[in-house]
JSON list of C-alpha atoms in Angstrom, two decimals:
[
{"chain": "A", "resi": 1, "resn": "UNK", "atom": "CA", "xyz": [12.31, -3.28, 13.14]},
{"chain": "A", "resi": 2, "resn": "UNK", "atom": "CA", "xyz": [10.90, -6.53, 11.77]},
{"chain": "A", "resi": 3, "resn": "UNK", "atom": "CA", "xyz": [8.24, -6.64, 9.08]},
{"chain": "A", "resi": 4, "resn": "UNK", "atom": "CA", "xyz": [4.69, -7.08, 10.38]},
{"chain": "A", "resi": 5, "resn": "UNK", "atom": "CA", "xyz": [3.71, -9.53, 7.59]},
{"chain": "A", "resi": 6, "resn": "UNK", "atom": "CA", "xyz": [5.33, -12.04, 5.24]},
{"chain": "A", "resi": 7, "resn": "UNK", "atom": "CA", "xyz": [8.54, -11.10, 3.45]},
{"chain": "A", "resi": 8, "resn": "UNK", "atom": "CA", "xyz": [8.23, -11.77, -0.30]},
{"chain": "A", "resi": 9, "resn": "UNK", "atom": "CA", "xyz": [11.60, -10.61, -1.60]},
{"chain": "A", "resi": 10, "resn": "UNK", "atom": "CA", "xyz": [15.15, -9.89, -0.48]},
{"chain": "A", "resi": 11, "resn": "UNK", "atom": "CA", "xyz": [18.13, -8.56, -2.43]},
{"chain": "A", "resi": 12, "resn": "UNK", "atom": "CA", "xyz": [21.76, -7.82, -1.61]},
{"chain": "A", "resi": 13, "resn": "UNK", "atom": "CA", "xyz": [23.27, -4.68, -3.08]},
{"chain": "A", "resi": 14, "resn": "UNK", "atom": "CA", "xyz": [25.94, -5.42, -5.70]},
{"chain": "A", "resi": 15, "resn": "UNK", "atom": "CA", "xyz": [27.67, -2.20, -4.61]},
{"chain": "A", "resi": 16, "resn": "UNK", "atom": "CA", "xyz": [27.61, -2.57, -0.80]},
{"chain": "A", "resi": 17, "resn": "UNK", "atom": "CA", "xyz": [28.28, -6.04, 0.63]},
{"chain": "A", "resi": 18, "resn": "UNK", "atom": "CA", "xyz": [26.44, -5.19, 3.85]},
{"chain": "A", "resi": 19, "resn": "UNK", "atom": "CA", "xyz": [23.23, -3.66, 2.42]},
{"chain": "A", "resi": 20, "resn": "UNK", "atom": "CA", "xyz": [20.17, -5.90, 2.12]},
{"chain": "A", "resi": 21, "resn": "UNK", "atom": "CA", "xyz": [16.68, -4.82, 1.02]},
{"chain": "A", "resi": 22, "resn": "UNK", "atom": "CA", "xyz": [13.49, -6.66, 1.90]},
{"chain": "A", "resi": 23, "resn": "UNK", "atom": "CA", "xyz": [9.96, -6.24, 0.54]},
{"chain": "A", "resi": 24, "resn": "UNK", "atom": "CA", "xyz": [6.91, -7.42, 2.44]},
{"chain": "A", "resi": 25, "resn": "UNK", "atom": "CA", "xyz": [3.18, -7.98, 2.45]},
{"chain": "A", "resi": 26, "resn": "UNK", "atom": "CA", "xyz": [3.09, -5.19, 5.06]},
{"chain": "A", "resi": 27, "resn": "UNK", "atom": "CA", "xyz": [3.54, -2.76, 2.09]},
{"chain": "A", "resi": 28, "resn": "UNK", "atom": "CA", "xyz": [6.97, -1.61, 3.26]},
{"chain": "A", "resi": 29, "resn": "UNK", "atom": "CA", "xyz": [10.54, -1.90, 2.04]},
{"chain": "A", "resi": 30, "resn": "UNK", "atom": "CA", "xyz": [13.27, -2.17, 4.64]},
{"chain": "A", "resi": 31, "resn": "UNK", "atom": "CA", "xyz": [17.00, -1.71, 4.32]},
{"chain": "A", "resi": 32, "resn": "UNK", "atom": "CA", "xyz": [19.27, -3.71, 6.62]},
{"chain": "A", "resi": 33, "resn": "UNK", "atom": "CA", "xyz": [22.96, -3.65, 7.46]},
{"chain": "A", "resi": 34, "resn": "UNK", "atom": "CA", "xyz": [23.82, -7.34, 7.66]},
{"chain": "A", "resi": 35, "resn": "UNK", "atom": "CA", "xyz": [27.17, -6.71, 9.34]},
{"chain": "A", "resi": 36, "resn": "UNK", "atom": "CA", "xyz": [25.61, -4.90, 12.31]},
{"chain": "A", "resi": 37, "resn": "UNK", "atom": "CA", "xyz": [22.33, -6.87, 11.98]},
{"chain": "A", "resi": 38, "resn": "UNK", "atom": "CA", "xyz": [20.41, -3.61, 12.29]},
{"chain": "A", "resi": 39, "resn": "UNK", "atom": "CA", "xyz": [17.57, -1.96, 10.44]},
{"chain": "A", "resi": 40, "resn": "UNK", "atom": "CA", "xyz": [18.90, 1.02, 8.50]},
{"chain": "A", "resi": 41, "resn": "UNK", "atom": "CA", "xyz": [15.70, 2.49, 7.03]},
{"chain": "A", "resi": 42, "resn": "UNK", "atom": "CA", "xyz": [12.03, 1.76, 6.40]},
{"chain": "A", "resi": 43, "resn": "UNK", "atom": "CA", "xyz": [10.16, 3.06, 3.39]},
{"chain": "A", "resi": 44, "resn": "UNK", "atom": "CA", "xyz": [6.72, 3.21, 5.04]},
{"chain": "A", "resi": 45, "resn": "UNK", "atom": "CA", "xyz": [3.75, 3.04, 2.70]},
{"chain": "A", "resi": 46, "resn": "UNK", "atom": "CA", "xyz": [6.09, 2.19, -0.16]},
{"chain": "A", "resi": 47, "resn": "UNK", "atom": "CA", "xyz": [3.18, 0.58, -1.97]},
{"chain": "A", "resi": 48, "resn": "UNK", "atom": "CA", "xyz": [-0.56, 0.24, -1.44]},
{"chain": "A", "resi": 49, "resn": "UNK", "atom": "CA", "xyz": [-0.45, -3.57, -1.66]},
{"chain": "A", "resi": 50, "resn": "UNK", "atom": "CA", "xyz": [2.08, -6.36, -1.08]},
{"chain": "A", "resi": 51, "resn": "UNK", "atom": "CA", "xyz": [5.65, -5.60, -2.16]},
{"chain": "A", "resi": 52, "resn": "UNK", "atom": "CA", "xyz": [6.45, -8.58, -4.37]},
{"chain": "A", "resi": 53, "resn": "UNK", "atom": "CA", "xyz": [9.98, -7.82, -5.53]},
{"chain": "A", "resi": 54, "resn": "UNK", "atom": "CA", "xyz": [12.99, -5.65, -4.75]},
{"chain": "A", "resi": 55, "resn": "UNK", "atom": "CA", "xyz": [16.14, -5.36, -6.88]},
{"chain": "A", "resi": 56, "resn": "UNK", "atom": "CA", "xyz": [19.19, -3.15, -6.81]},
{"chain": "A", "resi": 57, "resn": "UNK", "atom": "CA", "xyz": [20.43, -1.59, -10.02]},
{"chain": "A", "resi": 58, "resn": "UNK", "atom": "CA", "xyz": [23.57, -3.35, -11.25]},
{"chain": "A", "resi": 59, "resn": "UNK", "atom": "CA", "xyz": [24.78, -0.05, -12.73]},
{"chain": "A", "resi": 60, "resn": "UNK", "atom": "CA", "xyz": [23.70, 2.72, -10.34]},
{"chain": "A", "resi": 61, "resn": "UNK", "atom": "CA", "xyz": [24.51, 2.16, -6.66]},
{"chain": "A", "resi": 62, "resn": "UNK", "atom": "CA", "xyz": [21.85, 4.66, -5.57]},
{"chain": "A", "resi": 63, "resn": "UNK", "atom": "CA", "xyz": [18.86, 2.89, -7.16]},
{"chain": "A", "resi": 64, "resn": "UNK", "atom": "CA", "xyz": [16.57, 0.24, -5.73]},
{"chain": "A", "resi": 65, "resn": "UNK", "atom": "CA", "xyz": [13.53, -0.90, -7.71]},
{"chain": "A", "resi": 66, "resn": "UNK", "atom": "CA", "xyz": [10.38, -2.42, -6.23]},
{"chain": "A", "resi": 67, "resn": "UNK", "atom": "CA", "xyz": [7.24, -3.95, -7.67]},
{"chain": "A", "resi": 68, "resn": "UNK", "atom": "CA", "xyz": [3.93, -4.60, -6.04]},
{"chain": "A", "resi": 69, "resn": "UNK", "atom": "CA", "xyz": [0.52, -6.16, -6.41]},
{"chain": "A", "resi": 70, "resn": "UNK", "atom": "CA", "xyz": [-0.68, -2.54, -6.60]},
{"chain": "A", "resi": 71, "resn": "UNK", "atom": "CA", "xyz": [0.48, -2.78, -10.26]},
{"chain": "A", "resi": 72, "resn": "UNK", "atom": "CA", "xyz": [3.32, -0.28, -9.88]},
{"chain": "A", "resi": 73, "resn": "UNK", "atom": "CA", "xyz": [7.08, -0.31, -10.17]},
{"chain": "A", "resi": 74, "resn": "UNK", "atom": "CA", "xyz": [8.91, 2.30, -8.13]},
{"chain": "A", "resi": 75, "resn": "UNK", "atom": "CA", "xyz": [12.50, 3.50, -7.92]},
{"chain": "A", "resi": 76, "resn": "UNK", "atom": "CA", "xyz": [14.07, 4.46, -4.60]},
{"chain": "A", "resi": 77, "resn": "UNK", "atom": "CA", "xyz": [17.17, 6.50, -3.82]},
{"chain": "A", "resi": 78, "resn": "UNK", "atom": "CA", "xyz": [19.27, 4.52, -1.36]},
{"chain": "A", "resi": 79, "resn": "UNK", "atom": "CA", "xyz": [22.45, 6.59, -1.68]},
{"chain": "A", "resi": 80, "resn": "UNK", "atom": "CA", "xyz": [22.20, 7.80, 1.94]},
{"chain": "A", "resi": 81, "resn": "UNK", "atom": "CA", "xyz": [22.27, 4.21, 3.21]},
{"chain": "A", "resi": 82, "resn": "UNK", "atom": "CA", "xyz": [25.32, 2.83, 1.39]},
{"chain": "A", "resi": 83, "resn": "UNK", "atom": "CA", "xyz": [28.23, 2.23, 3.75]}
]
């Protein structure tokens, strides 16, 4: 479940106290349940270069944003992973 390269960013969901997102140089984004200390989901191939930042929307509980050295910003639906 762990990232295979450096983690560059982490963010707690403002809507779910147990949901944490992490972005890594391994080009993936991972969602974690901090209460159970388990990996919830991996967005494989999220970007084609290092994921530099992840941030949850303060207004929409289903949205996670990520940015990367691949010069893109992407939005992800995390509604299936909110507890």
